[in-house]
mmCIF file of N, CA and C in Angstrom:
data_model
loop_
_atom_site.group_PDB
_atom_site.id
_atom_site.type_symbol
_atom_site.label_atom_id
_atom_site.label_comp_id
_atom_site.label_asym_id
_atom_site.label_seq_id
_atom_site.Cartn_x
_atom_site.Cartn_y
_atom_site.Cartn_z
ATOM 1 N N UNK A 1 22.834 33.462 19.807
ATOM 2 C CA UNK A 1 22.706 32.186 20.492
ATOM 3 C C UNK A 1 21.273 31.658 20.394
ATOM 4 N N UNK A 2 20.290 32.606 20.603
ATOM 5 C CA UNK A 2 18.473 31.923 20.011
ATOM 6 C C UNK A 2 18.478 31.893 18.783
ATOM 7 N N UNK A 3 19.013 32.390 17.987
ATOM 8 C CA UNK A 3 19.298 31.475 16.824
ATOM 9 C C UNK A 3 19.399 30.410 16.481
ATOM 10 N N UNK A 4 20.450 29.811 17.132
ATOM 11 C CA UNK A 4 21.420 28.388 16.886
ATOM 12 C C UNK A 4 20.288 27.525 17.660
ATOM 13 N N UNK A 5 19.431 27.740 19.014
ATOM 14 C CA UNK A 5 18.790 27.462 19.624
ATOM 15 C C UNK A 5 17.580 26.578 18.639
ATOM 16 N N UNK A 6 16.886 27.882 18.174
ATOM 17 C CA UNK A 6 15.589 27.550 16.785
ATOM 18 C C UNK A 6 15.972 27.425 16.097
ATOM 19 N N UNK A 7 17.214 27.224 15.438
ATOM 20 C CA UNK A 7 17.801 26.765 14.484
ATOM 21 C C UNK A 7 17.765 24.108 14.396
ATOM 22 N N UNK A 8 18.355 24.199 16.176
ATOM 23 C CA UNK A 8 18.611 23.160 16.271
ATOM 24 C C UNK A 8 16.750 22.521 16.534
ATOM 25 N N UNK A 9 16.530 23.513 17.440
ATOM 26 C CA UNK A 9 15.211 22.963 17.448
ATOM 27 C C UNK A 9 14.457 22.365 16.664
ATOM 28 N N UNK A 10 14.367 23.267 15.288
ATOM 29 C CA UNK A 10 13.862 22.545 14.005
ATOM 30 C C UNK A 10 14.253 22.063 13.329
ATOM 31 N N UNK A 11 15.172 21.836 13.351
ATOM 32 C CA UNK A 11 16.009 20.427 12.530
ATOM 33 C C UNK A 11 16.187 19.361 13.372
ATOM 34 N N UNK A 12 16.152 19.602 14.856
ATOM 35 C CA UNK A 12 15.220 17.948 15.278
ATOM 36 C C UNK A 12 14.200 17.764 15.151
ATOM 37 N N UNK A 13 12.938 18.915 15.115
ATOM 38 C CA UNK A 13 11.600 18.300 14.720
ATOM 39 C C UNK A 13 11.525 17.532 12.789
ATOM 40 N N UNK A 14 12.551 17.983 12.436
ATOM 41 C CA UNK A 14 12.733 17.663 11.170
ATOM 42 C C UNK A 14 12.880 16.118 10.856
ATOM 43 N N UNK A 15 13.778 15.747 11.514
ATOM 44 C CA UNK A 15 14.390 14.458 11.715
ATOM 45 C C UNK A 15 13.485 13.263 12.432
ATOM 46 N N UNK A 16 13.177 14.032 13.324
ATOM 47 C CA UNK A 16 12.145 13.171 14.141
ATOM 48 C C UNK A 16 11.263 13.194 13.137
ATOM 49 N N UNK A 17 10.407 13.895 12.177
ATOM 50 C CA UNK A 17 9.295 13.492 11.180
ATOM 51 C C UNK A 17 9.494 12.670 10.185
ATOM 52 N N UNK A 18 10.555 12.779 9.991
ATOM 53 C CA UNK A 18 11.205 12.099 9.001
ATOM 54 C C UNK A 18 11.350 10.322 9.606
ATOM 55 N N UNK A 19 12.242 10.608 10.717
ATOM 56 C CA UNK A 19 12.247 9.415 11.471
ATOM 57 C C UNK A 19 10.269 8.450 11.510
ATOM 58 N N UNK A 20 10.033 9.366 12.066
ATOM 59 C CA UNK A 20 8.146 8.649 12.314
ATOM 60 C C UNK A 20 7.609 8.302 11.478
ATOM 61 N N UNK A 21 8.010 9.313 9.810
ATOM 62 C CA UNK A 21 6.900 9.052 8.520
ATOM 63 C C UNK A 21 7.591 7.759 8.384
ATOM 64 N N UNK A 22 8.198 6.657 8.968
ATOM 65 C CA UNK A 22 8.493 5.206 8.221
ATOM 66 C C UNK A 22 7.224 4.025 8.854
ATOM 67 N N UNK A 23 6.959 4.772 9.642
ATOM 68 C CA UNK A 23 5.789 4.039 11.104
ATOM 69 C C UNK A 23 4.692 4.601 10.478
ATOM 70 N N UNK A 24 3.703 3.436 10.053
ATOM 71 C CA UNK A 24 2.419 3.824 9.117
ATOM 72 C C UNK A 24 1.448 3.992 10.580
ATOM 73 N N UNK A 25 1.305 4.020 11.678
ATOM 74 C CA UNK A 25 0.683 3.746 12.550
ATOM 75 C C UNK A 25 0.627 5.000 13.826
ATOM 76 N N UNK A 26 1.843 5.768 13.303
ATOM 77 C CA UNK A 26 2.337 6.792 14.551
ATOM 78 C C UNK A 26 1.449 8.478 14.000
ATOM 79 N N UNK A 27 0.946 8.637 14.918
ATOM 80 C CA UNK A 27 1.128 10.365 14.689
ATOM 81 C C UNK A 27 2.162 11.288 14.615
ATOM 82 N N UNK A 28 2.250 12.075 13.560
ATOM 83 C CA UNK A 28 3.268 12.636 12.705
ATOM 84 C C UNK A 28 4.031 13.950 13.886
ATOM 85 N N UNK A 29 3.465 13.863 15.409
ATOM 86 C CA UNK A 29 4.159 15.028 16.181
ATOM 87 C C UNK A 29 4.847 13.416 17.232
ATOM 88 N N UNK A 30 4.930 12.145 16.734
ATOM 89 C CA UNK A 30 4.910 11.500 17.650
ATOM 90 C C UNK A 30 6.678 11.410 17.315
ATOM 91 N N UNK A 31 8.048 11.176 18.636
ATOM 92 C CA UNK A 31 9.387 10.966 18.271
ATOM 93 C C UNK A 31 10.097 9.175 18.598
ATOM 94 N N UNK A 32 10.616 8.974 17.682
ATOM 95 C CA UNK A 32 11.241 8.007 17.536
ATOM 96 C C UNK A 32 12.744 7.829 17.104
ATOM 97 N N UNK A 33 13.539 7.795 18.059
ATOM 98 C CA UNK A 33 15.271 8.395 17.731
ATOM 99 C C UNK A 33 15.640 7.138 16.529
ATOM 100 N N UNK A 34 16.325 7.538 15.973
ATOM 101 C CA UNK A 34 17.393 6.604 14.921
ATOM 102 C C UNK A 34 18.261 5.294 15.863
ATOM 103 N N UNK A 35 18.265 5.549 16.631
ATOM 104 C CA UNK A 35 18.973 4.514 17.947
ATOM 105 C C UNK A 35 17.938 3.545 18.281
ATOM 106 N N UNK A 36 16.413 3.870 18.133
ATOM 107 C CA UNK A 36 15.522 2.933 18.094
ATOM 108 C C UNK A 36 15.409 2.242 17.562
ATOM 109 N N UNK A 37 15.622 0.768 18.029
ATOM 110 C CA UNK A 37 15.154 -0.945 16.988
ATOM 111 C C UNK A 37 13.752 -1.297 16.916
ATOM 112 N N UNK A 38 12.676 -1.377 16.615
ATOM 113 C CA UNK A 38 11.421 -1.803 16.058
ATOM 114 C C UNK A 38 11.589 -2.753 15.336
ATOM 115 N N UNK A 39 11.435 -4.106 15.808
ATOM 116 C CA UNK A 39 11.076 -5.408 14.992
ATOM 117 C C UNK A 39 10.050 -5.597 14.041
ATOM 118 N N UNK A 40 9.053 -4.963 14.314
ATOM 119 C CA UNK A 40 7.408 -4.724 13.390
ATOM 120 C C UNK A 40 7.199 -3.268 13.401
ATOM 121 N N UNK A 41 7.278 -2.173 12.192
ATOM 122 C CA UNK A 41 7.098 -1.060 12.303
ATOM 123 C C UNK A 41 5.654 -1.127 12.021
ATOM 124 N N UNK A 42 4.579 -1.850 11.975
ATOM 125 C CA UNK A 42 3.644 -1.984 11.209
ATOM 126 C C UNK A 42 2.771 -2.357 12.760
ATOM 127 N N UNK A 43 3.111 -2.492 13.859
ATOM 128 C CA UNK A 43 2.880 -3.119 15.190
ATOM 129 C C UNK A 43 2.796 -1.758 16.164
ATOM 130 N N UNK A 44 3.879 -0.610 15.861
ATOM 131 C CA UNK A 44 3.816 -0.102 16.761
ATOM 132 C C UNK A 44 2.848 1.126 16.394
ATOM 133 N N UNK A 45 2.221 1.461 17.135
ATOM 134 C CA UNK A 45 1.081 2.980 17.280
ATOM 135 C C UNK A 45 1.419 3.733 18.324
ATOM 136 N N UNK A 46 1.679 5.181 17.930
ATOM 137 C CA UNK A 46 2.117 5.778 18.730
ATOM 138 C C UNK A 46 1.224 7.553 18.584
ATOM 139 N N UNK A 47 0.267 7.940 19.307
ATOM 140 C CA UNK A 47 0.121 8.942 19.606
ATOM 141 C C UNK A 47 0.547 10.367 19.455
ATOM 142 N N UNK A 48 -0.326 11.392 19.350
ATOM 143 C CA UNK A 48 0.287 12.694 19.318
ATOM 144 C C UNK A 48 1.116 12.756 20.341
ATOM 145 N N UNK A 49 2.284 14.032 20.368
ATOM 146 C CA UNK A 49 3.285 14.193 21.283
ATOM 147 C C UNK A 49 3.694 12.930 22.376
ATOM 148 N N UNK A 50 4.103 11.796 21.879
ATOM 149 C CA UNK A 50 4.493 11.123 22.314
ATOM 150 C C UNK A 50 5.729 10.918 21.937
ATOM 151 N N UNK A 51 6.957 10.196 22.982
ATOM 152 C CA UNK A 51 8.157 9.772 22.393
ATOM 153 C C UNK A 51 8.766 9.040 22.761
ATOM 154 N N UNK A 52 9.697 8.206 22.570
ATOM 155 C CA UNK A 52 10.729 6.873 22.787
ATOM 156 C C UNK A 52 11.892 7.989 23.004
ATOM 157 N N UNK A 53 12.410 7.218 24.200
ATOM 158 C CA UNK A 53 14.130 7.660 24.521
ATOM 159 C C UNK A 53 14.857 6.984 23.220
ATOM 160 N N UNK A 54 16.148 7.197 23.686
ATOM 161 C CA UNK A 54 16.875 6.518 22.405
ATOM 162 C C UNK A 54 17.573 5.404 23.309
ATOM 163 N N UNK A 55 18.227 4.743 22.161
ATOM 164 C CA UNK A 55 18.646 3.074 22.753
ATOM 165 C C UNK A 55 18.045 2.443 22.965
ATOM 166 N N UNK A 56 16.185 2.624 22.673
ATOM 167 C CA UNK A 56 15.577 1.356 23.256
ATOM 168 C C UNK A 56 15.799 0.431 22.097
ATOM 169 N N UNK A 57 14.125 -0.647 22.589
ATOM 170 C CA UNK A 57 14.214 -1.565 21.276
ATOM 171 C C UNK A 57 12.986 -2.238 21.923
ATOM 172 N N UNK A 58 11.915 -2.335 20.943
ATOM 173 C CA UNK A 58 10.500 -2.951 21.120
ATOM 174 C C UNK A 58 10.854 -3.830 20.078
ATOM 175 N N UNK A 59 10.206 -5.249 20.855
ATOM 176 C CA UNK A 59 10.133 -6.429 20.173
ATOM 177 C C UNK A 59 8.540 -6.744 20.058
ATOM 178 N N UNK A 60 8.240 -6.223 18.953
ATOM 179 C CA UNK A 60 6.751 -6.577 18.779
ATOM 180 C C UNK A 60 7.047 -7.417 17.386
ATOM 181 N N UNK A 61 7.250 -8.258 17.187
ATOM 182 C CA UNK A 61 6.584 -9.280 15.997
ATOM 183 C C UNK A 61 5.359 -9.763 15.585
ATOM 184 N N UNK A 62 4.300 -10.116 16.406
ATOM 185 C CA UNK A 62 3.164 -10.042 16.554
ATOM 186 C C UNK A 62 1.897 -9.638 17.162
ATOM 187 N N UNK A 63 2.325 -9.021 18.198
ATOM 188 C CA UNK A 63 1.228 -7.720 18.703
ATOM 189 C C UNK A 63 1.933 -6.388 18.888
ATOM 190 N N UNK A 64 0.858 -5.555 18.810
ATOM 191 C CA UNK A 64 1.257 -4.360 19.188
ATOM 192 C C UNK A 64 1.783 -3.760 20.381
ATOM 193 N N UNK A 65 2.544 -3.028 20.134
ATOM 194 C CA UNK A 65 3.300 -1.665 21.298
ATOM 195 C C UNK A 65 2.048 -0.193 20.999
ATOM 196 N N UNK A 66 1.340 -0.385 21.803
ATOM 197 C CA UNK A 66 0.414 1.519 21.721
ATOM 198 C C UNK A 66 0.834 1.967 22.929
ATOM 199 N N UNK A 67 1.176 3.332 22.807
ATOM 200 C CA UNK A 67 1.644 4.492 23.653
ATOM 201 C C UNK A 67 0.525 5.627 23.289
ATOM 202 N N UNK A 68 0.051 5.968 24.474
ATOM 203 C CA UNK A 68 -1.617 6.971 24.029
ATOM 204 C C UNK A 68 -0.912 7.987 24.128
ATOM 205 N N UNK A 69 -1.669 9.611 23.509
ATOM 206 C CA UNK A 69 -1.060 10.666 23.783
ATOM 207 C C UNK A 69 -0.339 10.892 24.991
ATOM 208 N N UNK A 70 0.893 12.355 24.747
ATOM 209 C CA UNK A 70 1.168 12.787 25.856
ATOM 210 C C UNK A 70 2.346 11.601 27.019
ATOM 211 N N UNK A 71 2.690 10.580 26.450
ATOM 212 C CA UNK A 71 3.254 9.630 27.472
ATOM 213 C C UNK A 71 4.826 9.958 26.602
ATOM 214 N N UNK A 72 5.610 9.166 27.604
ATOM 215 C CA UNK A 72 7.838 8.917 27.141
ATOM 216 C C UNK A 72 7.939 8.577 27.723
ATOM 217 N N UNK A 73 8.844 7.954 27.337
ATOM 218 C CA UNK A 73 10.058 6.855 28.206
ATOM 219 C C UNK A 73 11.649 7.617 28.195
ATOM 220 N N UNK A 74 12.395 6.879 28.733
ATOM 221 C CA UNK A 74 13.446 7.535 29.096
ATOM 222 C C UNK A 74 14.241 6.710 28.364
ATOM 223 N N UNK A 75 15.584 6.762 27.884
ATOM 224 C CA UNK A 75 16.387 5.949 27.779
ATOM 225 C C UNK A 75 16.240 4.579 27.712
ATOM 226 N N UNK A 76 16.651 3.808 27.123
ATOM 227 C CA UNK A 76 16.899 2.515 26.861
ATOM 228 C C UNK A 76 15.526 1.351 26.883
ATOM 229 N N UNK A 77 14.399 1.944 26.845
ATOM 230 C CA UNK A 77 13.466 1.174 27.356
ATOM 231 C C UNK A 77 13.521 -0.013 26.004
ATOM 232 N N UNK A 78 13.273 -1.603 26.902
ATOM 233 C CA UNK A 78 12.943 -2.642 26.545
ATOM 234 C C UNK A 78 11.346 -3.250 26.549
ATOM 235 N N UNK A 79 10.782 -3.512 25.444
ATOM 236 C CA UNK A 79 9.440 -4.007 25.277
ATOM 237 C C UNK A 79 9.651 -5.281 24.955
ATOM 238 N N UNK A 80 9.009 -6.332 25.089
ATOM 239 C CA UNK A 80 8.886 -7.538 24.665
ATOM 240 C C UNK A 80 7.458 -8.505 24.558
ATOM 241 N N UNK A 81 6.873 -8.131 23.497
ATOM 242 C CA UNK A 81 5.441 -8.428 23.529
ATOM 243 C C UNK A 81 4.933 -10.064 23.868
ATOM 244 N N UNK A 82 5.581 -11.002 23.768
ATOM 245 C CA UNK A 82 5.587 -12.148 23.701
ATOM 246 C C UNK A 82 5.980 -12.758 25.072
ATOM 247 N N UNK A 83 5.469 -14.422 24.781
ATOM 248 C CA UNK A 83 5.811 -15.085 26.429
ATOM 249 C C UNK A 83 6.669 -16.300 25.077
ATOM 250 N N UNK A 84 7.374 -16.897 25.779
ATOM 251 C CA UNK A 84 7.504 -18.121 25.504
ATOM 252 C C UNK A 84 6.677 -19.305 26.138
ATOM 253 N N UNK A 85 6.013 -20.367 24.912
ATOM 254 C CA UNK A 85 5.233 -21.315 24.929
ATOM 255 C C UNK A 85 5.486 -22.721 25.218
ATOM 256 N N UNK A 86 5.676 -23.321 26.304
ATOM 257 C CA UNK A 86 6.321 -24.364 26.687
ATOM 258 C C UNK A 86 5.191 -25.832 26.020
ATOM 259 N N UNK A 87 5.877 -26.863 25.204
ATOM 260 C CA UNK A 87 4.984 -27.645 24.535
ATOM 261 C C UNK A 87 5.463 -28.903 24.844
ATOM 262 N N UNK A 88 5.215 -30.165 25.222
ATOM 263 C CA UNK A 88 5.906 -31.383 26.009
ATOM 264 C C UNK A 88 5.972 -32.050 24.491
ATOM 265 N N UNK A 89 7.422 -32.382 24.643
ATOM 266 C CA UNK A 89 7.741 -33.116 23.251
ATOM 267 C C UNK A 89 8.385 -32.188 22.375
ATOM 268 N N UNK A 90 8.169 -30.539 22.647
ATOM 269 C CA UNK A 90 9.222 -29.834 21.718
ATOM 270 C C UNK A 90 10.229 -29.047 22.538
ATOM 271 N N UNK A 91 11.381 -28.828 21.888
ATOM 272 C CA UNK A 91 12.501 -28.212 23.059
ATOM 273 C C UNK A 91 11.890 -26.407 22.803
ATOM 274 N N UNK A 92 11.910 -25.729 24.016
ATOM 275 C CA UNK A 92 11.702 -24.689 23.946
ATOM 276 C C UNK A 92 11.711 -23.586 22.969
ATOM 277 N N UNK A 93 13.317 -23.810 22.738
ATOM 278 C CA UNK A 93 13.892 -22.931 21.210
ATOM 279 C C UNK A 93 13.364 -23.399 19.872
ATOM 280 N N UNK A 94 12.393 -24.478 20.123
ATOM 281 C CA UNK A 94 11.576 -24.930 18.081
ATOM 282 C C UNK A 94 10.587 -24.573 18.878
ATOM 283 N N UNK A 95 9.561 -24.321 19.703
ATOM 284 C CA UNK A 95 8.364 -23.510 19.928
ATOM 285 C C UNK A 95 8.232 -22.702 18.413
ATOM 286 N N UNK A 96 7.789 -22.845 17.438
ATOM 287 C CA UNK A 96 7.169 -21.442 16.207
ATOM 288 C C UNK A 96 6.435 -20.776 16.494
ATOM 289 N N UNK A 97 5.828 -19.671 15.855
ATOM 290 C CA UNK A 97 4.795 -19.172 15.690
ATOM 291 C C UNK A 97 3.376 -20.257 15.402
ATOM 292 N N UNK A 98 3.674 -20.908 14.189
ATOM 293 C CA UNK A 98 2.933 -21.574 13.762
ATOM 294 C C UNK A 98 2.639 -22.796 14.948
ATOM 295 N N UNK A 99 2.948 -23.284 15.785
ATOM 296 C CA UNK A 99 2.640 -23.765 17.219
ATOM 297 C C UNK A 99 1.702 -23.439 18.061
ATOM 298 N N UNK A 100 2.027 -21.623 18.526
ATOM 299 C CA UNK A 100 1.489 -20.729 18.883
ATOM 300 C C UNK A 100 0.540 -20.899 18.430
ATOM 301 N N UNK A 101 -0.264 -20.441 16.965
ATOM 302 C CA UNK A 101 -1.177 -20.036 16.663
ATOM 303 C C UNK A 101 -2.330 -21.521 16.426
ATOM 304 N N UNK A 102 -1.730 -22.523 16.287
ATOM 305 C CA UNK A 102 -2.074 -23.937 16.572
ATOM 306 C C UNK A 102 -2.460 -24.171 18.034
ATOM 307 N N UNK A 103 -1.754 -23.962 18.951
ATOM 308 C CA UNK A 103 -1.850 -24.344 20.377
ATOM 309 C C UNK A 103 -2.656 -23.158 21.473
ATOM 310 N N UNK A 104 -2.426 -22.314 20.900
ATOM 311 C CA UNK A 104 -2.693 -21.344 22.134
ATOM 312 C C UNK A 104 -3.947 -20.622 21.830
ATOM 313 N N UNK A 105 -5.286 -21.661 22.480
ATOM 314 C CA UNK A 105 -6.721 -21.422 22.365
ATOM 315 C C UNK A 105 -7.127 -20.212 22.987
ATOM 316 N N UNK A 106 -6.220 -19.820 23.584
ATOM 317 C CA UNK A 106 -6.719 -18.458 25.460
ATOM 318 C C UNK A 106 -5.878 -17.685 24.960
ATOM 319 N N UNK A 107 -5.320 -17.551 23.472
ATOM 320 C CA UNK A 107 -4.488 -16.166 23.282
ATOM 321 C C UNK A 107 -4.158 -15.711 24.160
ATOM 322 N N UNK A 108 -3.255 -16.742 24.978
ATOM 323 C CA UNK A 108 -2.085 -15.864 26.541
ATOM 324 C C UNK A 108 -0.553 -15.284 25.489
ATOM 325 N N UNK A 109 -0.730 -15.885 24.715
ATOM 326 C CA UNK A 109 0.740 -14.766 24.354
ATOM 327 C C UNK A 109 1.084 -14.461 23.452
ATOM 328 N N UNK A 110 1.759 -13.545 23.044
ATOM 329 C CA UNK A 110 2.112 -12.297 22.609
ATOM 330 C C UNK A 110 0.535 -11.370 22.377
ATOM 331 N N UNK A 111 0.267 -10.504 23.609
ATOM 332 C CA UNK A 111 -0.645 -9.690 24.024
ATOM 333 C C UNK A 111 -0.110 -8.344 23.632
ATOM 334 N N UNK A 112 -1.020 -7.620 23.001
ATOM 335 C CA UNK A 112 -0.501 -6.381 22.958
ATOM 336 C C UNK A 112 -0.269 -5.357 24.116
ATOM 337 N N UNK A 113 0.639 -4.771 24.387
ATOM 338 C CA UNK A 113 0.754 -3.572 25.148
ATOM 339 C C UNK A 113 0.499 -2.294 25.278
ATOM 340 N N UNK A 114 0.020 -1.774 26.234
ATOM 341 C CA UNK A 114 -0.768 -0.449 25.724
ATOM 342 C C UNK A 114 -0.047 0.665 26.750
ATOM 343 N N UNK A 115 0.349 1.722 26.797
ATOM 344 C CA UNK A 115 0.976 2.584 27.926
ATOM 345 C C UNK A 115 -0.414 3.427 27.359
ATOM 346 N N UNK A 116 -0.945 3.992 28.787
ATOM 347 C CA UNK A 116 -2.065 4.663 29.009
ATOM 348 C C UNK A 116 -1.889 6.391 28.843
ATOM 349 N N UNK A 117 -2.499 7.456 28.419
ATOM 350 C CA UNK A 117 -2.056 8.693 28.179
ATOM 351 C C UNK A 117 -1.457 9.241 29.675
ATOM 352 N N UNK A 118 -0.750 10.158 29.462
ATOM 353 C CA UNK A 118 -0.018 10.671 30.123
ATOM 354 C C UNK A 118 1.166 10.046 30.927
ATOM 355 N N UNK A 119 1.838 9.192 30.363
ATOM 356 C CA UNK A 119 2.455 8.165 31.249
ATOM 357 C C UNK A 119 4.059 8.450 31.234
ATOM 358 N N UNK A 120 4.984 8.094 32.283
ATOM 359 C CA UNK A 120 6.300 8.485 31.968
ATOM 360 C C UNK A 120 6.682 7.349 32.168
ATOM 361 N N UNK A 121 8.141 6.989 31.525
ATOM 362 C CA UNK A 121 8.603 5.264 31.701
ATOM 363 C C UNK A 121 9.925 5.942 31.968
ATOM 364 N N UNK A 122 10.642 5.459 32.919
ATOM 365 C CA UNK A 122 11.698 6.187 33.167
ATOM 366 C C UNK A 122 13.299 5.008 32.412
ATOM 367 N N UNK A 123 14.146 5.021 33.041
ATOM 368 C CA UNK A 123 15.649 4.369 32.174
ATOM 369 C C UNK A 123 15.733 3.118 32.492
ATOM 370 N N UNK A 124 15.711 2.595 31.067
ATOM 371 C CA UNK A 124 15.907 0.602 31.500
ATOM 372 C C UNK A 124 14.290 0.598 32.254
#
């Protein structure tokens, strides 16, 4: 039965490396389940022994998601790096990027997020 045990053990650390080496940004002990959605893999940085529950989904398109060493979340966690930009004369849903980066002198939005080391994020 400790067999099958260290057997499974390392063939999830397997998977999980495998899973992370697609994230140019993550440390290679850091876990990221296959159930995880990442909009910008190029956005998120992720720390030694750090890990994402599964089912989440970080919406970083233009700033970053950093998780410092040592921190997880639980299940399903939702990130959403961005605000929506309200502009008089355009309907909410044509707001662009290119608006954004035109209009928004005080860089209020899409701020990057940072979870601080040692941190736990618990479900939803």
């Amino acid at each position: 039965m400790e067999i099958l045990k260290g057997t499974y053990r390392l063939l999830k650390q397997i998977v999980s490396f495998y899973q992370t080496s697609k994230y140019p940004n993550c440390h290679k002990t850091a876990s990221i389940p296959r159930s995880t959605h990442v909009y910008n893999k190029e956005n998120i940085v992720l720390a030694e022994r750090v890990s994402i529950g599964p089912n989440s989904e970080i919406m970083n398109p233009r700033a970053k998601f950093i998780m410092k060493k040592w921190s997880f979340t639980a299940r399903e966690l939702l990130v959403v790096d961005g605000n929506h930009m309200s502009v008089v004369g355009i309907p909410l849903i044509d707001v662009r990027d290119e608006d954004k980066d035109r209009l928004d002198v005080n860089h209020e939005f899409n701020k990057d997020i940072i979870v601080e080391e040692d941190c736990w994020i618990g479900a939803r």
